[in-house]
Coordinates of C-alpha atoms (C1' of nucleotides) in Angstrom, one line a residue:
Chain A
M208 CA -93.1 10.0 30.1
D209 CA -90.2 11.1 28.2
T210 CA -88.5 8.6 26.0
V211 CA -84.9 9.4 27.0
L212 CA -85.5 8.5 30.7
R213 CA -87.4 5.4 29.8
A214 CA -84.5 4.2 27.6
E215 CA -82.1 5.1 30.4
L216 CA -84.0 3.2 33.1
T217 CA -84.4 0.3 30.8
A218 CA -80.8 0.2 30.2
R219 CA -80.2 -0.1 33.9
G220 CA -82.1 -3.3 33.9
I221 CA -85.2 -2.0 35.6
A222 CA -88.3 -4.0 34.8
P223 CA -90.5 -2.3 32.2
D224 CA -93.7 -1.8 34.3
C225 CA -91.5 -0.4 37.0
V226 CA -89.9 1.9 34.5
E227 CA -93.4 2.9 33.5
T228 CA -94.4 3.7 37.0
I229 CA -91.4 5.8 37.8
G230 CA -92.0 7.8 34.7
L231 CA -95.7 8.2 35.4
V232 CA -95.0 9.1 39.0
R233 CA -92.7 11.9 38.0
D234 CA -95.3 12.9 35.3
V235 CA -98.0 13.2 37.9
L236 CA -95.7 14.9 40.4
A237 CA -94.6 17.4 37.8
R238 CA -98.3 18.1 37.1
V239 CA -99.2 18.5 40.7
G240 CA -96.0 20.5 41.3
D241 CA -96.5 22.9 38.5
K242 CA -97.4 26.6 39.2
W243 CA -101.1 26.4 39.3
T244 CA -102.6 22.8 39.6
V245 CA -102.8 22.8 43.3
L246 CA -104.6 26.0 43.5
I247 CA -107.1 25.1 40.9
V248 CA -107.8 21.8 42.3
T249 CA -108.2 23.4 45.7
E250 CA -110.8 25.7 44.3
L251 CA -112.6 22.8 42.4
A252 CA -112.7 20.8 45.6
S253 CA -115.5 22.8 47.0
G254 CA -117.7 22.3 43.9
P255 CA -118.0 22.8 40.1
M256 CA -116.9 26.2 38.9
R257 CA -117.0 28.0 35.6
Y258 CA -114.0 29.4 33.6
T259 CA -114.3 33.1 34.7
A260 CA -115.1 32.3 38.3
L261 CA -111.9 30.2 38.4
H262 CA -110.0 33.0 36.7
E263 CA -111.2 35.4 39.5
K264 CA -110.6 33.0 42.4
V265 CA -107.2 31.8 41.3
S266 CA -105.9 35.3 41.5
G267 CA -102.9 36.1 39.2
I268 CA -103.3 33.4 36.7
S269 CA -103.1 34.2 33.2
Q270 CA -105.8 33.0 30.6
R271 CA -103.1 31.1 28.8
M272 CA -102.1 29.1 31.9
L273 CA -105.7 28.5 33.1
G274 CA -106.6 27.1 29.7
H275 CA -103.4 25.0 29.6
T276 CA -103.9 23.6 33.1
L277 CA -107.5 22.9 32.8
R278 CA -106.9 21.1 29.4
A279 CA -104.1 19.0 31.1
L280 CA -106.2 18.1 34.1
H281 CA -109.2 17.2 31.5
R282 CA -106.9 15.2 29.4
D283 CA -106.0 13.1 32.4
G284 CA -109.6 12.7 33.4
L285 CA -109.1 14.5 36.6
V286 CA -111.8 17.2 35.8
T287 CA -114.9 17.2 33.5
R288 CA -115.7 20.1 31.3
T289 CA -119.3 20.8 30.6
A290 CA -120.3 23.3 27.9
Y291 CA -123.9 24.4 28.0
P292 CA -125.3 25.4 24.6
E293 CA -126.5 28.9 25.8
V294 CA -125.8 32.4 24.8
P295 CA -123.5 33.7 26.3
P296 CA -121.8 30.3 26.6
R297 CA -121.3 28.7 30.0
V298 CA -118.8 26.1 30.8
E299 CA -118.4 24.4 34.1
Y300 CA -115.4 22.5 35.5
E301 CA -115.6 19.8 38.1
L302 CA -113.4 17.3 39.8
T303 CA -114.1 13.8 38.7
A304 CA -114.0 10.8 41.1
L305 CA -110.3 10.4 40.0
G306 CA -109.6 14.0 40.6
R307 CA -111.1 13.9 44.1
S308 CA -109.2 10.8 45.0
L309 CA -106.1 12.5 43.8
A310 CA -106.8 15.6 45.8
Q311 CA -107.1 13.4 48.7
A312 CA -103.7 11.7 48.0
V313 CA -102.2 15.3 47.7
D314 CA -103.8 16.1 51.1
H315 CA -101.4 13.7 52.7
L316 CA -98.6 15.7 51.3
V317 CA -100.2 19.0 52.3
L318 CA -100.6 17.7 55.8
W319 CA -97.0 16.7 55.8
V320 CA -95.9 20.1 54.7
R321 CA -98.1 21.8 57.3
A322 CA -96.5 19.6 60.0
H323 CA -93.0 20.0 58.8
Q324 CA -93.0 23.6 57.5
P325 CA -91.3 25.1 60.6
A326 CA -88.4 22.5 60.3
I327 CA -87.9 23.1 56.7
A328 CA -87.9 27.0 57.2
A329 CA -85.5 26.6 60.0
N330 CA -83.2 24.3 58.0
R331 CA -83.2 26.9 55.2
E332 CA -82.4 29.7 57.6
V333 CA -79.5 27.8 59.0
F334 CA -78.2 26.8 55.6
D335 CA -78.5 30.3 54.2
T336 CA -76.9 32.1 57.0
A337 CA -74.3 29.6 58.1
G338 CA -73.7 27.4 55.1
Chain L
M259 CA -92.3 31.0 48.2
D260 CA -92.5 33.7 45.6
T261 CA -93.4 37.2 46.7
V262 CA -95.9 37.9 44.0
L263 CA -98.1 34.9 44.8
R264 CA -98.0 35.8 48.5
A265 CA -99.1 39.4 47.7
E266 CA -102.1 38.0 45.5
L267 CA -103.2 35.5 48.1
T268 CA -103.1 38.1 50.9
A269 CA -105.0 40.5 48.7
R270 CA -107.8 38.0 48.4
G271 CA -108.0 38.0 52.2
I272 CA -106.6 34.7 53.0
A273 CA -105.0 34.3 56.4
P274 CA -101.4 34.8 56.5
D275 CA -100.4 31.3 57.7
C276 CA -102.7 29.8 55.1
V277 CA -101.0 31.8 52.5
E278 CA -97.8 30.6 53.9
T279 CA -98.7 27.0 53.7
I280 CA -100.2 27.1 50.3
G281 CA -97.0 28.7 49.1
L282 CA -94.8 26.2 50.7
V283 CA -97.0 23.2 49.6
R284 CA -96.5 24.4 46.0
D285 CA -92.8 24.7 46.9
V286 CA -92.4 21.3 48.2
L287 CA -94.5 19.8 45.4
A288 CA -92.4 21.7 42.8
R289 CA -89.2 20.2 44.3
V290 CA -90.6 16.7 44.5
G291 CA -92.1 17.2 41.0
D292 CA -88.8 18.3 39.4
K293 CA -86.9 16.3 37.0
W294 CA -84.6 14.4 39.2
T295 CA -85.6 14.6 43.0
V296 CA -87.8 11.4 43.1
L297 CA -85.0 9.4 41.4
I298 CA -82.4 10.7 43.7
V299 CA -84.5 10.3 46.9
T300 CA -85.4 6.7 45.7
E301 CA -81.8 5.8 45.4
L302 CA -80.9 7.3 48.9
A303 CA -83.8 5.4 50.4
S304 CA -81.8 2.2 50.3
G305 CA -78.9 4.0 52.4
P306 CA -76.2 6.5 52.3
M307 CA -74.4 7.0 48.9
R308 CA -71.6 8.9 47.6
Y309 CA -71.6 11.5 44.9
T310 CA -70.1 9.5 42.1
A311 CA -72.2 6.4 42.9
L312 CA -75.4 8.6 42.8
H313 CA -74.1 10.0 39.5
E314 CA -73.8 6.5 38.1
K315 CA -77.1 5.1 39.6
V316 CA -79.2 8.0 38.5
S317 CA -78.3 7.5 35.0
G318 CA -78.5 10.4 32.6
I319 CA -78.3 13.1 35.2
S320 CA -75.7 15.9 34.7
Q321 CA -73.2 16.9 37.2
R322 CA -74.9 20.3 37.3
M323 CA -78.3 18.9 38.1
L324 CA -77.0 16.4 40.6
G325 CA -75.2 19.2 42.4
H326 CA -78.1 21.5 42.3
T327 CA -80.6 19.0 43.4
L328 CA -78.6 17.7 46.3
R329 CA -77.8 21.2 47.4
A330 CA -81.5 21.9 47.4
L331 CA -82.3 18.8 49.4
H332 CA -79.5 19.6 51.8
R333 CA -80.8 23.2 52.2
D334 CA -84.2 21.8 53.2
G335 CA -82.6 19.5 55.7
L336 CA -83.9 16.4 53.7
V337 CA -80.5 15.0 53.3
T338 CA -77.2 15.3 55.1
R339 CA -73.8 15.8 53.5
T340 CA -70.9 14.3 55.2
A341 CA -67.3 15.1 53.8
Y342 CA -64.5 12.8 55.0
P343 CA -61.1 14.6 55.2
E344 CA -59.3 12.0 53.1
V345 CA -57.4 11.9 49.9
P346 CA -58.9 11.4 47.5
P347 CA -62.1 13.2 49.0
R348 CA -65.1 11.1 49.9
V349 CA -68.6 12.7 50.5
E350 CA -71.6 10.8 51.4
Y351 CA -75.3 11.8 51.2
E352 CA -78.0 10.4 53.3
L353 CA -81.6 11.0 54.0
T354 CA -82.4 12.6 57.2
A355 CA -85.4 11.6 59.3
L356 CA -87.3 14.5 57.7
G357 CA -86.3 13.2 54.3
R358 CA -87.3 9.6 55.2
S359 CA -90.7 10.9 56.4
L360 CA -91.2 13.0 53.1
A361 CA -90.3 10.0 51.1
Q362 CA -93.0 8.1 53.0
A363 CA -95.5 10.8 52.3
V364 CA -94.6 10.8 48.7
D365 CA -95.1 7.0 48.8
H366 CA -98.7 7.6 49.1
L367 CA -98.8 9.5 45.9
V368 CA -96.8 6.8 44.2
L369 CA -99.2 4.2 45.3
W370 CA -102.0 6.4 44.0
V371 CA -100.3 6.6 40.7
R372 CA -99.7 2.9 40.5
A373 CA -103.3 2.2 41.3
H374 CA -104.6 4.8 38.8
Q375 CA -102.1 4.7 36.1
P376 CA -104.3 2.6 33.9
A377 CA -107.2 5.0 34.3
I378 CA -105.1 8.0 33.3
A379 CA -103.4 6.3 30.3
A380 CA -106.9 5.4 29.1
N381 CA -108.3 8.9 29.6
R382 CA -105.4 10.3 27.7
E383 CA -105.9 7.8 24.9
V384 CA -109.5 8.8 24.6
F385 CA -108.7 12.5 24.9
D386 CA -106.0 12.4 22.3
T387 CA -107.9 10.3 19.7
A388 CA -111.5 11.5 20.1
G389 CA -111.0 15.0 21.8
Chain Z
dC141 C1' -118.2 34.4 28.2
dA142 C1' -114.7 31.1 27.0
dG143 C1' -110.4 30.4 25.4
dG144 C1' -107.1 29.9 21.2
dA145 C1' -102.8 32.3 19.0
dT146 C1' -98.8 35.0 19.2
dC147 C1' -94.8 37.0 21.1
dC148 C1' -91.4 37.5 24.6
dA149 C1' -88.9 37.2 29.1
dA150 C1' -87.3 34.2 32.7
dT151 C1' -86.1 30.0 34.3
dC152 C1' -84.6 25.0 33.7
dG153 C1' -81.5 21.8 32.4
dG154 C1' -77.6 19.7 29.5
dA155 C1' -72.6 19.7 27.7
dT156 C1' -68.2 21.0 28.5
dA157 C1' -64.3 22.7 30.8
dC158 C1' -62.1 23.7 34.9
dT159 C1' -60.4 23.4 40.2
dG160 C1' -59.2 21.9 45.2
Chain H
dC271 C1' -63.2 12.4 43.8
dA272 C1' -66.4 16.0 44.2
dG273 C1' -67.7 19.3 42.7
dT274 C1' -68.2 24.8 40.5
dA275 C1' -68.4 27.9 36.3
dT276 C1' -69.9 29.0 31.8
dC277 C1' -72.3 28.7 27.7
dC278 C1' -76.4 27.5 25.3
dG279 C1' -80.7 25.2 23.8
dA280 C1' -85.3 23.9 25.6
dT281 C1' -89.2 24.7 28.4
dT282 C1' -92.3 27.6 31.3
dG283 C1' -95.3 31.1 31.9
dG284 C1' -97.0 36.1 31.3
dA285 C1' -99.1 39.9 28.3
dT286 C1' -101.8 40.8 24.8
dC287 C1' -104.8 40.4 20.9
dC288 C1' -108.2 37.9 18.5
dT289 C1' -112.5 34.8 17.7
dG290 C1' -117.1 31.9 18.0

DNA sequence: CAGGATCCAATCGGATACTG
DNA sequence: CAGTATCCGATTGGATCCTG
């Protein structure tokens, strides 16, 4: 998490481990909330997949962002990366147990959104037209 | 949600309402994952609060971002904004039922993070030192 | 095939100044 | 008190090119 926030929270007298948690929560939420993570994890939920397959399935993603996102997921231990020593090279990505458990946690949120999507859409409509 | 993504998903033959959901999920996750939303919602969870109080409690936030975030939350119907016709003016923000239900859904994720924080930290450690 | 490196546009977010 | 407007640096993300 970012140092500035930690300092600010600490200054407010919040317990250190609580500070740590708030920061990491935002961290994880930011990861999950970024442009591609949910789409990638959704694809991987159905099984291991190689780089190019992901690139095709997650339509519209650039190589750069696919690489960045996979690396971040790998760093956090949410996916495994397996490179087979072949020619041409083959690399497979797969959700770890941790990754699947996160996917499940995210599912709650997905369900919430599915359930309340009409309400949010309606609220926005009202807000945008009326104020 | 953004038009480009919608077009891409539609082109992949994904059902329209599914496309809508994926987009909105990312939308909501992005909102929840942004820099300040969780902190603000956490503060509001304990009851209604006025602008300045929030500005003090959510330490480090700029007026700009507090205003922007509150406006976004209000637009989605997650908080109410009540202005009292007094001098000096008084404005109170409060979570709506929808907002509280979202906060609860987010809580699942928060619990997940609390539970798996050590694992993630360890994974990052390994990744950063070893590769 | 897998993906890193570079360059650039768009967006995010902070500091400051100003208004009803 | 409760914001909005402006300016600007920082970050995000896409396009393209290059390599083992």
